[in-house]
mmCIF file of C-alpha atoms in Angstrom:
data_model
loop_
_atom_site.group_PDB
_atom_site.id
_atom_site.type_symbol
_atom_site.label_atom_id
_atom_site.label_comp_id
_atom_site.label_asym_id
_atom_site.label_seq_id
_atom_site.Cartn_x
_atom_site.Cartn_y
_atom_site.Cartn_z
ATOM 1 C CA UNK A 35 0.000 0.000 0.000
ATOM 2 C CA UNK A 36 3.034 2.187 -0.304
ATOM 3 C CA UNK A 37 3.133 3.229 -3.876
ATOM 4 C CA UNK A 38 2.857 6.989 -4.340
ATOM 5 C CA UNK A 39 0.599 7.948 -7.157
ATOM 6 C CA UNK A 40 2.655 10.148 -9.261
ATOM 7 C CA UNK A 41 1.812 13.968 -9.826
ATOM 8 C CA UNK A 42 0.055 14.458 -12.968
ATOM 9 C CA UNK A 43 0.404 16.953 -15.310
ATOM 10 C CA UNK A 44 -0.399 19.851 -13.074
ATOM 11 C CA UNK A 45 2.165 18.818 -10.416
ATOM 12 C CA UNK A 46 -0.817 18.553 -8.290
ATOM 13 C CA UNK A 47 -0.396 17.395 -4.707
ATOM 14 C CA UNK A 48 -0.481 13.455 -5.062
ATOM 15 C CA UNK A 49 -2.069 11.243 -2.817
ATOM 16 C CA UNK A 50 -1.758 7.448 -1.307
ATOM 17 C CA UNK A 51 -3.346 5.255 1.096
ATOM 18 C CA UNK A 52 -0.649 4.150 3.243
ATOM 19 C CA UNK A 53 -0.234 1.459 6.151
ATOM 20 C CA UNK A 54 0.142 2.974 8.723
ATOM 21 C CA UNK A 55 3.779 1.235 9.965
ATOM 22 C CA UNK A 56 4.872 3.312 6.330
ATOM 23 C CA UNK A 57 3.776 6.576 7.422
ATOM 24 C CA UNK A 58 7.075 7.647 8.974
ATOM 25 C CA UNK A 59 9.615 6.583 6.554
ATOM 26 C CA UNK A 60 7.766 8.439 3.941
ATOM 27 C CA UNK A 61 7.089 11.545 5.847
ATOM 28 C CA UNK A 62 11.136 11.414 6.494
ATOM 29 C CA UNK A 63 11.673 10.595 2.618
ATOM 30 C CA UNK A 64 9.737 13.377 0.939
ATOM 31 C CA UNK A 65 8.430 16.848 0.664
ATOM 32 C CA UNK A 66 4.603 15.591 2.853
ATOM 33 C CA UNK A 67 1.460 18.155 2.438
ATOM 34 C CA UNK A 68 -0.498 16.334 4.792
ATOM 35 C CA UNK A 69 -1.059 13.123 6.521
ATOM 36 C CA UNK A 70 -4.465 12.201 7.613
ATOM 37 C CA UNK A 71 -4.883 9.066 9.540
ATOM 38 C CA UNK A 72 -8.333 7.175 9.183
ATOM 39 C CA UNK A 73 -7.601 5.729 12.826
ATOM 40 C CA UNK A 74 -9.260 5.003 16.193
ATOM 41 C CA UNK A 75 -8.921 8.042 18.500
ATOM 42 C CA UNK A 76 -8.911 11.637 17.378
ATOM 43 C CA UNK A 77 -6.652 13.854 17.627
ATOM 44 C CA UNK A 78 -5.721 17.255 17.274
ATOM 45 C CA UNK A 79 -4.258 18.449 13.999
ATOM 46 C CA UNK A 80 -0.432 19.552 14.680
ATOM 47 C CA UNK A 81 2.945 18.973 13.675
ATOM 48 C CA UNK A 82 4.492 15.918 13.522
ATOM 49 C CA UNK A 83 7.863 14.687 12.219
ATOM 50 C CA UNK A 84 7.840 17.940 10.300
ATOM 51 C CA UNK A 85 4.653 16.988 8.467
ATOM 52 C CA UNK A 86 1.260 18.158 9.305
ATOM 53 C CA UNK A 87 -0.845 15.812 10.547
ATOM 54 C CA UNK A 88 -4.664 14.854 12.260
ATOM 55 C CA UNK A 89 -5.778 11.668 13.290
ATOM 56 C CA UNK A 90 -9.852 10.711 12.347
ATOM 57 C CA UNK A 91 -11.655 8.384 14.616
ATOM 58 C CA UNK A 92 -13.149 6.186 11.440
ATOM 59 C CA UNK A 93 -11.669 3.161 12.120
ATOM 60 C CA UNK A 94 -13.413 0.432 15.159
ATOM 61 C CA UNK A 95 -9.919 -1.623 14.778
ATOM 62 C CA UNK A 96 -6.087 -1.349 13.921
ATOM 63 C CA UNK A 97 -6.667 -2.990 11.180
ATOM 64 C CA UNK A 98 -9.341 -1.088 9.722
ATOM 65 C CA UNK A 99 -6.855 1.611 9.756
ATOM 66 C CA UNK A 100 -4.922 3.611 6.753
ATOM 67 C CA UNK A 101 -3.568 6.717 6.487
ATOM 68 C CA UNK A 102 -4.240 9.121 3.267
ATOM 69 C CA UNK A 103 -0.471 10.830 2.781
ATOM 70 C CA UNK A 104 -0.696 13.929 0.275
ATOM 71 C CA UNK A 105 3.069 14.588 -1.383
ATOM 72 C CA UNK A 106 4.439 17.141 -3.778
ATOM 73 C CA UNK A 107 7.897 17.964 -5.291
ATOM 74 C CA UNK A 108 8.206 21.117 -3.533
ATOM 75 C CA UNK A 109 9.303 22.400 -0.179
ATOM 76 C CA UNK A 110 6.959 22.443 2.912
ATOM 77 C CA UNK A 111 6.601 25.202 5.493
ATOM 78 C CA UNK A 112 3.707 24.466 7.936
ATOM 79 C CA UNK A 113 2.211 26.254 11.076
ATOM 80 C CA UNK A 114 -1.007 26.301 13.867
ATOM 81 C CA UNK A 115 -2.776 29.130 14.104
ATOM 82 C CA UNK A 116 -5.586 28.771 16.418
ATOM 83 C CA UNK A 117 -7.986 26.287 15.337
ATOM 84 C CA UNK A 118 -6.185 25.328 12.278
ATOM 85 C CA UNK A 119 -3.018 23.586 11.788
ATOM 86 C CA UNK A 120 -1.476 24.434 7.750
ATOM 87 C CA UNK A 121 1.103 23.160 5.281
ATOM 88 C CA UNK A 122 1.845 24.759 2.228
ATOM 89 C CA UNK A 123 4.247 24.474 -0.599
ATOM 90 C CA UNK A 124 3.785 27.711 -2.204
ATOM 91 C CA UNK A 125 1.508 26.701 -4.801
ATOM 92 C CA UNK A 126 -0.939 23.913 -2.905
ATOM 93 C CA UNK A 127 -1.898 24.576 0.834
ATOM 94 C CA UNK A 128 -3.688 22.071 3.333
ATOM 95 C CA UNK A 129 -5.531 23.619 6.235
ATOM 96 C CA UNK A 130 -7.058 20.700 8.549
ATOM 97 C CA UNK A 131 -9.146 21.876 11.537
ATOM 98 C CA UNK A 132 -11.015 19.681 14.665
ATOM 99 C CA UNK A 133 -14.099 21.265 16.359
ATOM 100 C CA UNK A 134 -14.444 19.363 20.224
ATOM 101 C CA UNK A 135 -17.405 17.803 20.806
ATOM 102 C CA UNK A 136 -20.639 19.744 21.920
ATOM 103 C CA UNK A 137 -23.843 20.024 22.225
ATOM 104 C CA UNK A 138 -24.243 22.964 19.670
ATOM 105 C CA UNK A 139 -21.924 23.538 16.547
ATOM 106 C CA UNK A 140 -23.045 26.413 14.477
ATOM 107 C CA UNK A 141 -20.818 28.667 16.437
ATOM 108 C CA UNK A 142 -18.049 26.720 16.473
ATOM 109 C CA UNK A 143 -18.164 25.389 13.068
ATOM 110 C CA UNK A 144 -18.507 29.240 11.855
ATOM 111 C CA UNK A 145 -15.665 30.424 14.226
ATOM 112 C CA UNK A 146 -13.380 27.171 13.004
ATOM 113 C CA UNK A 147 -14.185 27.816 9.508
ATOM 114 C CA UNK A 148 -13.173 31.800 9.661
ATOM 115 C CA UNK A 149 -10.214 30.789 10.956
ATOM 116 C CA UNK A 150 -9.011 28.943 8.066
ATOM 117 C CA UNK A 151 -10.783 30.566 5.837
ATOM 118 C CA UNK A 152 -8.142 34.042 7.031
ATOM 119 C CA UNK A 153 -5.441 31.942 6.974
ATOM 120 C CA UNK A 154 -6.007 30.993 3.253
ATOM 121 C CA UNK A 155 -6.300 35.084 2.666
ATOM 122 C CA UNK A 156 -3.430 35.873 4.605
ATOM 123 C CA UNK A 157 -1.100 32.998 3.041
ATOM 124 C CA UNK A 158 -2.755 34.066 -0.847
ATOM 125 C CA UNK A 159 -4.456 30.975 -1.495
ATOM 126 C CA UNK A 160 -7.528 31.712 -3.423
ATOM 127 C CA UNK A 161 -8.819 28.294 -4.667
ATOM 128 C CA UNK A 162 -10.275 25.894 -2.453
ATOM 129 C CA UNK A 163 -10.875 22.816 -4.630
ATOM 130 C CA UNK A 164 -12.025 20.602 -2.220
ATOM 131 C CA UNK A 165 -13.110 20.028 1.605
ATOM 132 C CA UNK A 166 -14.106 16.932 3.997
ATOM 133 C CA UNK A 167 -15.942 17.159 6.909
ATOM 134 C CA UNK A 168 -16.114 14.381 9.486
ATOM 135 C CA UNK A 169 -18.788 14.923 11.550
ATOM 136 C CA UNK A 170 -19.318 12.157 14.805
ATOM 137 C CA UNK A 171 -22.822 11.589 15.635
ATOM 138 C CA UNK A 172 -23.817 13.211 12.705
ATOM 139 C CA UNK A 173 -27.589 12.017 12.631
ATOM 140 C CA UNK A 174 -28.075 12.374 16.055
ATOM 141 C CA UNK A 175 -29.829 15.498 17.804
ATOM 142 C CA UNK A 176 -28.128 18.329 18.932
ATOM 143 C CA UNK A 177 -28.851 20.379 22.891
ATOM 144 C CA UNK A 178 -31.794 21.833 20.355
ATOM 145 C CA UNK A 179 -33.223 18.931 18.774
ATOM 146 C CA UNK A 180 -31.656 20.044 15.642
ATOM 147 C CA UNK A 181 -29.757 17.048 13.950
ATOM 148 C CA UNK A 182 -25.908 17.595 14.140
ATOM 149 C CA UNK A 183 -25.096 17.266 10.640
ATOM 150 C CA UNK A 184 -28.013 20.422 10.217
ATOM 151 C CA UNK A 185 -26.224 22.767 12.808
ATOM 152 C CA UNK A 186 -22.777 21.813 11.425
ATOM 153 C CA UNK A 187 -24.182 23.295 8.117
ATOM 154 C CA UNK A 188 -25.689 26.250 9.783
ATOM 155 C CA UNK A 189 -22.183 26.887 10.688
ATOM 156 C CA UNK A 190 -20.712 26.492 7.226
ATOM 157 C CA UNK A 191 -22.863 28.601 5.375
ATOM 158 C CA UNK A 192 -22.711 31.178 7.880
ATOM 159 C CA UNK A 193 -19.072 31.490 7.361
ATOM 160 C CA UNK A 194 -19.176 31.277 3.500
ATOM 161 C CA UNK A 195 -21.327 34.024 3.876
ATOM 162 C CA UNK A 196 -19.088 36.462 5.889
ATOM 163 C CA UNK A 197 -16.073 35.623 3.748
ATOM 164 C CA UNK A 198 -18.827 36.253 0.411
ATOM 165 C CA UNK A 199 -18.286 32.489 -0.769
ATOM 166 C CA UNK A 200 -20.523 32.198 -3.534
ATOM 167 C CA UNK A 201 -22.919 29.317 -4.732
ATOM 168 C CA UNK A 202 -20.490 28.805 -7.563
ATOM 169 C CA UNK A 203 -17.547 29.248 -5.691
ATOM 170 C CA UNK A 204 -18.076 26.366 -3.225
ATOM 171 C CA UNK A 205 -15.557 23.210 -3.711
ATOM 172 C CA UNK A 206 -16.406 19.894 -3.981
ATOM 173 C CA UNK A 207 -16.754 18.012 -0.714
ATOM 174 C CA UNK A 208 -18.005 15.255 1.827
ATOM 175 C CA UNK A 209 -19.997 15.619 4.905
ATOM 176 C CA UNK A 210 -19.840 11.905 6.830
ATOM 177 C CA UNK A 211 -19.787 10.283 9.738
ATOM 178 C CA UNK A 212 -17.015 9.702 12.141
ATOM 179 C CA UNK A 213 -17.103 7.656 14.996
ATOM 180 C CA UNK A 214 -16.090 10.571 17.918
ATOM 181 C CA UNK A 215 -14.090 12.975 18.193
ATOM 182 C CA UNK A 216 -16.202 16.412 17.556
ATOM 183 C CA UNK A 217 -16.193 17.619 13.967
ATOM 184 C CA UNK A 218 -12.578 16.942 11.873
ATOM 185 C CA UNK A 219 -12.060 18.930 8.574
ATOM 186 C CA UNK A 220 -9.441 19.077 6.094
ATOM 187 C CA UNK A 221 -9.452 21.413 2.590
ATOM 188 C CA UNK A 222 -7.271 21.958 -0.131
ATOM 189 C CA UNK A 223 -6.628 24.966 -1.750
ATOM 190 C CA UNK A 224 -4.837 26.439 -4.440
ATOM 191 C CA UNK A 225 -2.781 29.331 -5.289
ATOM 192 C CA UNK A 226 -2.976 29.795 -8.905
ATOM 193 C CA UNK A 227 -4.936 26.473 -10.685
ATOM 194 C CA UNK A 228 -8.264 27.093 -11.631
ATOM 195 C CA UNK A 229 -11.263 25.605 -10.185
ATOM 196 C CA UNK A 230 -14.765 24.853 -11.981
ATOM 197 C CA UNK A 231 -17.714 23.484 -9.826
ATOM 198 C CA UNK A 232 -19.404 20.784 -11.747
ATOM 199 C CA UNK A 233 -23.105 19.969 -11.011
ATOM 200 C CA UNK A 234 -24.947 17.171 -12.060
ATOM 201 C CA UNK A 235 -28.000 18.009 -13.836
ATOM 202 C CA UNK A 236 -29.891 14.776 -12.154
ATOM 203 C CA UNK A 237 -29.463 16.271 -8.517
ATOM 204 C CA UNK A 238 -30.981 19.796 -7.393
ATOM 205 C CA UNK A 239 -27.561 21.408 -6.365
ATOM 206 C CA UNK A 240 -26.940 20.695 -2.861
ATOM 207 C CA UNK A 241 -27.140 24.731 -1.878
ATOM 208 C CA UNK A 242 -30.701 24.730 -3.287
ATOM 209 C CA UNK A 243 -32.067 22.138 -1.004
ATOM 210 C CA UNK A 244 -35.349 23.057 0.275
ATOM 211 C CA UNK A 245 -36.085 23.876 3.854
ATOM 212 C CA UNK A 246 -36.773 20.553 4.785
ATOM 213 C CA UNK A 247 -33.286 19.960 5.026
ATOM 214 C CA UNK A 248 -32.570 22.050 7.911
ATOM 215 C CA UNK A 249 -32.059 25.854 8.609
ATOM 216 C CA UNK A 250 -29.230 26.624 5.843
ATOM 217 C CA UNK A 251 -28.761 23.949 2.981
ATOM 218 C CA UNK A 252 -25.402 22.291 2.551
ATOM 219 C CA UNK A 253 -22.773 24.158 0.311
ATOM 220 C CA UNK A 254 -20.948 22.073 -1.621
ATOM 221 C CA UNK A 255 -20.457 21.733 -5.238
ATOM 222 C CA UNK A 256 -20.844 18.366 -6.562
ATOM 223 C CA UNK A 257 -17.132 17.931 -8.318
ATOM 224 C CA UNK A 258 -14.482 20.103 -9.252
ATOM 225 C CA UNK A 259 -12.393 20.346 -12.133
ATOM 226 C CA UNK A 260 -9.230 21.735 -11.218
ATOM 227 C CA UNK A 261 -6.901 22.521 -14.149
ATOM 228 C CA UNK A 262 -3.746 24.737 -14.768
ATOM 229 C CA UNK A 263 -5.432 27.892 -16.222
ATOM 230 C CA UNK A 264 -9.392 28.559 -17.072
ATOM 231 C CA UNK A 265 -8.788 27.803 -20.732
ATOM 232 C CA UNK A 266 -7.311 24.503 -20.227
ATOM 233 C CA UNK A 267 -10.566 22.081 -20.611
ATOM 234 C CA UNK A 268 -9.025 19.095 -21.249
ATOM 235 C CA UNK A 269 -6.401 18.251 -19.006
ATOM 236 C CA UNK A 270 -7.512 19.059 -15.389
ATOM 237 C CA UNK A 271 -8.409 16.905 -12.327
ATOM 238 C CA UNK A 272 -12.109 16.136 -11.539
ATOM 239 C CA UNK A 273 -12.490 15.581 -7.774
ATOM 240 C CA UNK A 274 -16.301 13.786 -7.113
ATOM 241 C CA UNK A 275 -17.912 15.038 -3.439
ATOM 242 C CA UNK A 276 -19.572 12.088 -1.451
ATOM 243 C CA UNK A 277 -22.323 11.135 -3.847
ATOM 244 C CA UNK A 278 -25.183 8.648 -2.707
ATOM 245 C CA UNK A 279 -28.422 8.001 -3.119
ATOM 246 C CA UNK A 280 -30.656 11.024 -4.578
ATOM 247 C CA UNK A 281 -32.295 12.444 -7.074
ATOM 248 C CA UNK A 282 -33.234 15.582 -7.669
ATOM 249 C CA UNK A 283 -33.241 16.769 -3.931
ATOM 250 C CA UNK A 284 -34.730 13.276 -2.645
ATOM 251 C CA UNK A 285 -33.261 10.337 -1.024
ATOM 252 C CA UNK A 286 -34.204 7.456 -2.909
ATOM 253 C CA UNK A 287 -34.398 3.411 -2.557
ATOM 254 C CA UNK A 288 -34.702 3.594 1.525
ATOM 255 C CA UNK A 289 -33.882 0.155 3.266
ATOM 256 C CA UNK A 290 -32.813 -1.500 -0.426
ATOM 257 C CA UNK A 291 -28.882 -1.074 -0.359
ATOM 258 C CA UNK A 292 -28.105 -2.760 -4.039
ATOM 259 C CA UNK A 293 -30.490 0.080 -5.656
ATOM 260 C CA UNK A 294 -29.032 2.301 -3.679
ATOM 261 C CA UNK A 295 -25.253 1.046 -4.544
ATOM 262 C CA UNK A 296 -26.322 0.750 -7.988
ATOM 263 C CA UNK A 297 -28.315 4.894 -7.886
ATOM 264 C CA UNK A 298 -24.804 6.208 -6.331
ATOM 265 C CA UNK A 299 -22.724 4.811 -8.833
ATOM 266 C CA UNK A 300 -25.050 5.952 -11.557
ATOM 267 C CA UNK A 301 -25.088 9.800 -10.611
ATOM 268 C CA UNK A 302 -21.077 9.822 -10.197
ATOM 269 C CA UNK A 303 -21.198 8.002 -13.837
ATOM 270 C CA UNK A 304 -23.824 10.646 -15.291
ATOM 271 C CA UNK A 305 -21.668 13.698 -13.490
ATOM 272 C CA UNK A 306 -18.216 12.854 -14.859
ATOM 273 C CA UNK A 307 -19.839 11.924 -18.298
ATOM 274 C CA UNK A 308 -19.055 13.388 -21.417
ATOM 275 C CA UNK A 309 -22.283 15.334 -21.882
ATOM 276 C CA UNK A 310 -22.589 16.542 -18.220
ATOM 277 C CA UNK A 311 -18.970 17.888 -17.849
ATOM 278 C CA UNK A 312 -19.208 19.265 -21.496
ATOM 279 C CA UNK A 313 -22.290 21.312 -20.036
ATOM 280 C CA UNK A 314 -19.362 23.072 -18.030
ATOM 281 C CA UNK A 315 -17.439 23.456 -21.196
ATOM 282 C CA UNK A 316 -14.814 20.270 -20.210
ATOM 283 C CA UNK A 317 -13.781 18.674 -22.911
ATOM 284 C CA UNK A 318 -12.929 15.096 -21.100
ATOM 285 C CA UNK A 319 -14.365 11.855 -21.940
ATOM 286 C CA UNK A 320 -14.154 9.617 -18.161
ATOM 287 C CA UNK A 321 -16.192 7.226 -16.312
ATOM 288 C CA UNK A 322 -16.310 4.976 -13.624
ATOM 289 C CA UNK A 323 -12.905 2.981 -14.235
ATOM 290 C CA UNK A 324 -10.881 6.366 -14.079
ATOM 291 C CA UNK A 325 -11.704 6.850 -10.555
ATOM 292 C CA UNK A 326 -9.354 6.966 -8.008
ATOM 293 C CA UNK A 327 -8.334 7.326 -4.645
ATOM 294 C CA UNK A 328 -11.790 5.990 -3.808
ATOM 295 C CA UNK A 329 -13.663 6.276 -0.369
ATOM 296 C CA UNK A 330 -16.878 4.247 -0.092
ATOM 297 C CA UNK A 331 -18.467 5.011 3.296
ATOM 298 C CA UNK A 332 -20.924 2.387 4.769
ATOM 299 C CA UNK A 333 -23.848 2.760 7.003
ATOM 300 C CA UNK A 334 -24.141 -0.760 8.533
ATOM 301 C CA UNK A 335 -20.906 -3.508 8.457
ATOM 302 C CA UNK A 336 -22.644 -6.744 7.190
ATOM 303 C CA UNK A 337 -23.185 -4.655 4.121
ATOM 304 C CA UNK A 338 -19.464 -4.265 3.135
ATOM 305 C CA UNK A 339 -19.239 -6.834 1.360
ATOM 306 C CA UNK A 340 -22.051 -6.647 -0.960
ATOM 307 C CA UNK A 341 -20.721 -3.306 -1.836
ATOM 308 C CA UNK A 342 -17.411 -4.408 -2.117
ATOM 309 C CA UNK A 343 -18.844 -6.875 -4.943
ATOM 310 C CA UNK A 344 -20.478 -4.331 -6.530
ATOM 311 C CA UNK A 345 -17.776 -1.377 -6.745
ATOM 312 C CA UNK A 346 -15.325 -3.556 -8.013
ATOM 313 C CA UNK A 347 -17.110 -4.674 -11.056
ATOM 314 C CA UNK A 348 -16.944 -0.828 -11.897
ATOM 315 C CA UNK A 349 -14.165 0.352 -10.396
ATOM 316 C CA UNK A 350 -10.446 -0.139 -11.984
ATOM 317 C CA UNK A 351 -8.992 -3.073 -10.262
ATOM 318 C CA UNK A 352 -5.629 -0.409 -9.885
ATOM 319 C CA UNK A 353 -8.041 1.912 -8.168
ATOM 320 C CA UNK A 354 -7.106 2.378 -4.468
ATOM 321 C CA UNK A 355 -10.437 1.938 -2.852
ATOM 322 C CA UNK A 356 -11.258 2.234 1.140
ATOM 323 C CA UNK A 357 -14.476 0.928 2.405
ATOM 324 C CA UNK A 358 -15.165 2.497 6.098
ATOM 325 C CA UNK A 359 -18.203 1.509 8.565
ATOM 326 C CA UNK A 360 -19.565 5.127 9.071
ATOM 327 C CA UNK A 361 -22.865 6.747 9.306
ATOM 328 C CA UNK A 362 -23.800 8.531 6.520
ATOM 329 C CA UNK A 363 -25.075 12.468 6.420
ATOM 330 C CA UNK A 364 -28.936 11.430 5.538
ATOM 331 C CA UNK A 365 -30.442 8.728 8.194
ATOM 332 C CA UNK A 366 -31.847 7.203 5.280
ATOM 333 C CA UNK A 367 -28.784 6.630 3.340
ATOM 334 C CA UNK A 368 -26.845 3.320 3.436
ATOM 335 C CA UNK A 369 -23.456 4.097 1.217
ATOM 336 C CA UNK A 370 -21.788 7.383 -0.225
ATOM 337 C CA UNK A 371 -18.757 7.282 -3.034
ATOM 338 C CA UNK A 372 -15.894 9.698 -3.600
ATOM 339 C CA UNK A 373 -13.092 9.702 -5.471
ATOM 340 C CA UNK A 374 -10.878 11.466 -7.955
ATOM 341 C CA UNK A 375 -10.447 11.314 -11.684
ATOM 342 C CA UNK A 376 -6.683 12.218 -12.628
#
């Protein structure tokens, strides 16, 4: 699990999913972004070895665990500043955050989120491309009776609004489960490469979810294509948010987790397809087997395996694919997919 998946084209940051035992000799042997470990205790996102780093509580064993180690060919300087814990190498910038477990979140979630979102101002990195959000309990019911994942994206939006984040400047991302530890995010950003938030024209864009869906609808795009320059079309990175079972704004297939397998895979293949990204003037012909660096998240355990038979007749067997036993951001959902086409 220790090959490195080379930089393409853009010298973007590259990512793996390491062993954990590996983590340290290739933290010591390269220039590290970021190393997020998919473990069983939280932490708090610091410095370590030189490289930043934040443990996720999304593993129940040791050897459920990975870690996700983001590289690049350039020099590292890193920092904490408040919240936040940062590593930059001048031209990509990780910013990875925790947010201690409460009974309320808006105002920390809004307070965290400022913070990082000043710190990619004051460093001058314009272009976030993409963000996770790891949210424990994140069905459950807040002090209010508000569910967590709801007052979590109170928080967001309130902070997109203050730093005058746009609908179409939001970044692809996830919104999951975690099994403790508060609320974890990580987001990457760029200085210079341009970002385009893809939609799917199947799905009611997530930030025009009805009321229904709490006080302030998520905000997240769902992909970006992240290229060198605006006018290069063709030979960018498409990075797919969680995707699961909807359509239009709807949850679909409750309690039946092959149509719901086969509906998530079906809106990430209709979103990265020819005619969908050529709606946002990208000229790239991908599907399914192109993914990478997959995540599939899982609501219940016994089910792993069924989706682990189903992915993989779509998935490139080359694909590194994690399957983790979370709860997913809709109490009605079973599975959500992410992953990146290089």
């Amino acid at each position: 699990m220790t090959q490195v998946n080379p930089a393409v084209g853009l010298g973007l940051p590259s990512s793996t999913f390491m062993n954990p035992a590996d983590v340290t000799d290739a933290v010591l042997g390269g220039n590290v972004l970021g190393v997020v470990n998919y473990t069983t205790e939280p932490t708090e996102p610091g410095i370590e070895n030189g490289a930043l780093t934040i443990d996720l509580h999304m593993a129940h064993t040791a050897d459920e665990a990975f870690a996700e180690v983001w590289t690049t060919d350039r020099p590292v300087e890193t920092g904490v500043v408040r919240e936040v814990a940062y590593a930059h190498d001048g031209e990509y910038l990780i910013v990875v955050g925790r947010i201690p477990q409460a009974g309320r979140y808006t105002e920390a979630t809004r307070a965290a989120y400022c913070t990082a979102l000043e710190l990619m101002d004051g460093l001058g990195y314009k272009n976030c491309f993409r963000m996770w959000n790891f949210v424990a309990d994140i069905n459950g019911d807040n002090a209010d009776g508000l569910e967590v994942y709801r007052d979590f994206c109170r928080g967001r939006a309130e902070a997109f609004e203050l730093f005058h984040f746009g609908d179409q400047e939001v970044p692809s991302a996830t919104g999951i489960g975690a099994l403790g530890g508060g609320i974890s995010f990580y987001f990457l950003v760029s200085r210079s490469a341009a970002p385009t938030s893809v939609e799917n024209s199947k799905q009611v864009s997530a930030y025009h979810y009805p009321q229904q869906y709490g006080p302030r609808p998520p905000k997240f795009a769902r992909a970006t294509y992240l290229a060198e320059t605006h006018t290069d079309r063709s030979g960018g990175q498409i990075y797919v948010s969680g995707t699961a079972s909807i359509r239009g704004h709807e949850t679909l297939h409750e309690g039946d987790l092959v149509r719901q397998v086969e509906l998530s895979l079906d809106n990430i293949a209709h979103l990265i397809s020819r005619d969908n990204l050529a709606a946002h003037e990208i000229e790239r012909r991908t599907g399914l087997s192109d993914l990478d660096n997959i995540k599939v998240y899982v609501r219940h355990r016994e089910d792993i395996p069924v989706v682990q038979r189903m992915c993989s007749e779509y998935f490139s067997p080359a694909a590194r694919t994690a399957y983790l036993n979370v709860d997913v951001c809709r109490s009605g959902l079973l599975v959500e997919i992410e992953g990146i086409v290089p």
